[in-house]
Amino acid sequence: SAGTDPRVFEPGFDITAERKPHFGFGGGAHHCLGHFVARSDMGEALPLLARRLRDPHELPGATWLPDSGNTGPITLPIGFTPAP
């Protein structure tokens, strides 16, 4: 629900709403010890990939979750032209 579940939050979009931070890396005593490494790796890897993977395009064979309010790909084949 990305912080918009009406069972937890008031319904409707409010750009000024203050939300609790996500727990992608856990929290408190259970906070991931490697979160700085993961963030650093992504900070290096994603810009490099963006420079190297040109002309991204969807390939046949994508499968999607059922349309139940939480949609998204289960598989999403992507093709690209590698940079020289």
XYZ file of N, CA and C in Angstrom:
252
model
N 0.813 -1.198 0.000
C 0.000 0.000 0.000
C 0.853 1.257 0.000
N 2.149 1.116 0.195
C 3.074 2.251 0.161
C 2.630 3.387 1.074
N 2.186 3.034 2.279
C 1.797 4.047 3.250
C 0.432 4.649 3.020
N -0.417 3.986 2.239
C -1.749 4.535 1.972
C -2.873 3.570 2.315
N -2.589 2.505 3.015
C -3.614 1.514 3.357
C -4.697 2.179 4.195
N -5.948 2.232 3.701
C -7.010 2.925 4.434
C -7.343 2.267 5.771
N -6.916 1.016 5.976
C -7.134 0.379 7.280
C -6.192 0.950 8.337
N -5.116 1.581 7.890
C -4.112 2.123 8.806
C -4.085 3.643 8.769
N -4.211 4.219 7.572
C -4.110 5.660 7.375
C -5.466 6.226 6.982
N -5.652 7.504 7.218
C -6.885 8.154 6.778
C -6.950 8.093 5.258
N -8.153 7.868 4.707
C -8.252 7.738 3.250
C -7.989 9.063 2.543
N -7.616 8.947 1.289
C -7.360 10.133 0.471
C -5.895 10.525 0.496
N -5.454 11.137 -0.590
C -4.069 11.569 -0.700
C -3.900 12.934 -0.060
N -2.909 13.063 0.790
C -2.596 14.336 1.433
C -1.089 14.522 1.361
N -0.652 15.438 0.483
C 0.779 15.635 0.275
C 1.482 16.148 1.530
N 0.724 16.720 2.451
C 1.336 17.237 3.680
C 1.333 16.206 4.807
N 0.771 15.022 4.555
C 0.697 13.998 5.606
C 2.097 13.579 6.034
N 2.280 13.416 7.313
C 3.553 12.937 7.834
C 3.414 11.449 8.106
N 4.303 10.675 7.523
C 4.255 9.225 7.645
C 5.445 8.731 8.466
N 5.247 7.590 9.086
C 6.370 6.938 9.750
C 7.325 6.449 8.669
N 8.622 6.396 8.963
C 9.565 5.910 7.956
C 9.313 4.435 7.632
N 9.707 4.039 6.422
C 9.531 2.636 6.028
C 10.512 1.760 6.806
N 10.277 0.469 6.782
C 11.140 -0.467 7.489
C 11.815 -1.422 6.516
N 12.234 -0.901 5.375
C 12.910 -1.731 4.381
C 14.158 -2.402 4.919
N 14.812 -1.773 5.871
C 15.998 -2.350 6.496
C 15.738 -2.689 7.956
N 14.485 -2.861 8.317
C 14.163 -3.184 9.705
C 14.167 -1.925 10.552
N 14.208 -2.117 11.853
C 14.219 -0.969 12.751
C 14.639 -1.369 14.149
N 15.107 -0.390 14.892
C 15.490 -0.631 16.275
C 16.590 -1.668 16.386
N 16.432 -2.589 17.338
C 17.441 -3.631 17.565
C 17.577 -4.559 16.363
N 16.589 -4.561 15.488
C 16.608 -5.459 14.336
C 16.992 -4.739 13.050
N 17.548 -3.538 13.162
C 17.952 -2.790 11.971
C 19.099 -3.523 11.282
N 19.030 -3.600 9.971
C 20.028 -4.324 9.184
C 21.410 -3.692 9.346
N 22.374 -4.510 9.745
C 23.736 -4.001 9.926
C 24.384 -3.619 8.597
N 23.906 -4.191 7.510
C 24.503 -3.920 6.211
C 23.812 -2.838 5.408
N 22.926 -2.059 6.038
C 22.173 -1.090 5.236
C 23.058 -0.022 4.614
N 24.141 0.363 5.279
C 25.030 1.361 4.679
C 25.733 0.778 3.451
N 26.110 -0.498 3.534
C 26.745 -1.159 2.395
C 25.755 -1.260 1.235
N 24.525 -1.661 1.525
C 23.511 -1.789 0.473
C 23.249 -0.443 -0.194
N 23.115 0.599 0.586
C 22.862 1.925 0.012
C 24.065 2.415 -0.797
N 25.254 2.156 -0.302
C 26.458 2.551 -1.021
C 26.577 1.786 -2.341
N 26.322 0.476 -2.286
C 26.367 -0.327 -3.512
C 25.388 0.203 -4.550
N 24.170 0.491 -4.134
C 23.164 0.991 -5.070
C 23.533 2.378 -5.584
N 24.151 3.186 -4.730
C 24.582 4.515 -5.150
C 25.634 4.470 -6.244
N 26.428 3.407 -6.265
C 27.428 3.222 -7.316
C 26.846 2.470 -8.513
N 26.077 1.428 -8.242
C 25.616 0.541 -9.312
C 24.549 1.175 -10.203
N 23.572 1.839 -9.619
C 22.465 2.353 -10.428
C 22.895 3.421 -11.432
N 23.715 4.404 -11.055
C 24.174 5.360 -12.079
C 25.006 4.689 -13.178
N 25.820 3.703 -12.806
C 26.612 2.984 -13.803
C 25.704 2.232 -14.769
N 24.719 1.534 -14.233
C 23.771 0.822 -15.097
C 23.011 1.784 -16.001
N 22.608 2.919 -15.476
C 21.868 3.898 -16.277
C 22.709 4.399 -17.449
N 24.012 4.517 -17.261
C 24.895 4.957 -18.349
C 25.145 3.848 -19.364
N 25.206 2.598 -18.895
C 25.599 1.487 -19.756
C 24.448 0.809 -20.488
N 23.258 0.821 -19.923
C 22.131 0.099 -20.515
C 21.264 1.072 -21.304
N 21.531 1.155 -22.602
C 20.836 2.099 -23.467
C 19.577 1.477 -24.051
N 18.649 2.301 -24.442
C 17.437 1.887 -25.141
C 16.695 0.761 -24.413
N 16.346 0.949 -23.138
C 15.606 -0.123 -22.453
C 14.225 -0.300 -23.079
N 13.823 -1.558 -23.241
C 12.515 -1.856 -23.819
C 12.007 -3.184 -23.259
N 10.699 -3.259 -23.143
C 10.072 -4.475 -22.623
C 10.115 -5.572 -23.680
N 10.477 -6.768 -23.257
C 10.471 -7.934 -24.129
C 9.197 -8.739 -23.885
N 8.816 -9.589 -24.821
C 7.625 -10.421 -24.604
C 7.809 -11.341 -23.394
N 6.698 -11.682 -22.772
C 6.741 -12.653 -21.685
C 6.460 -12.089 -20.312
N 6.057 -10.834 -20.225
C 5.749 -10.256 -18.912
C 4.510 -10.927 -18.337
N 4.540 -11.187 -17.044
C 3.363 -11.690 -16.338
C 3.082 -10.743 -15.184
N 1.800 -10.520 -14.929
C 1.398 -9.511 -13.956
C 0.580 -10.120 -12.829
N 0.660 -9.510 -11.672
C -0.204 -9.879 -10.558
C -1.644 -9.586 -10.945
N -2.592 -10.300 -10.362
C -3.995 -9.992 -10.657
C -4.334 -8.562 -10.234
N -5.269 -7.963 -10.912
C -5.682 -6.592 -10.603
C -6.564 -6.598 -9.360
N -5.916 -6.583 -8.201
C -6.660 -6.586 -6.940
C -6.296 -5.377 -6.095
N -5.873 -4.316 -6.748
C -5.467 -3.120 -6.024
C -3.975 -3.079 -5.768
N -3.293 -4.199 -5.948
C -1.847 -4.254 -5.766
C -1.273 -4.922 -7.002
N -1.129 -4.159 -8.059
C -0.677 -4.729 -9.317
C 0.809 -4.499 -9.495
N 1.397 -5.290 -10.340
C 2.804 -5.151 -10.657
C 3.267 -6.401 -11.368
N 4.440 -6.337 -11.958
C 4.917 -7.501 -12.698
C 5.419 -8.599 -11.763
N 5.158 -9.840 -12.161
C 5.786 -10.990 -11.521
C 7.106 -11.246 -12.235
N 7.053 -11.216 -13.553
C 8.264 -11.248 -14.374
C 8.146 -10.113 -15.384
N 9.251 -9.449 -15.662
C 9.249 -8.342 -16.615
C 10.568 -8.370 -17.381
N 10.618 -9.169 -18.458
C 11.848 -9.224 -19.243
C 12.145 -7.861 -19.880
N 13.371 -7.423 -19.747
C 13.807 -6.133 -20.282
C 14.993 -6.369 -21.211
N 14.944 -5.743 -22.368
C 16.075 -5.768 -23.282
C 16.731 -4.400 -23.307
N 17.959 -4.349 -23.790
C 18.681 -3.082 -23.863
C 19.797 -3.200 -24.882
N 20.311 -2.067 -25.286
C 21.480 -2.010 -26.145
C 22.656 -1.612 -25.271
N 23.666 -2.478 -25.134
C 24.796 -2.115 -24.272
C 25.585 -0.942 -24.855
N 26.044 -0.084 -23.995
C 26.894 1.029 -24.422
C 28.257 0.476 -24.813
N 28.926 1.140 -25.753
C 30.268 0.660 -26.163
C 31.280 0.775 -25.037
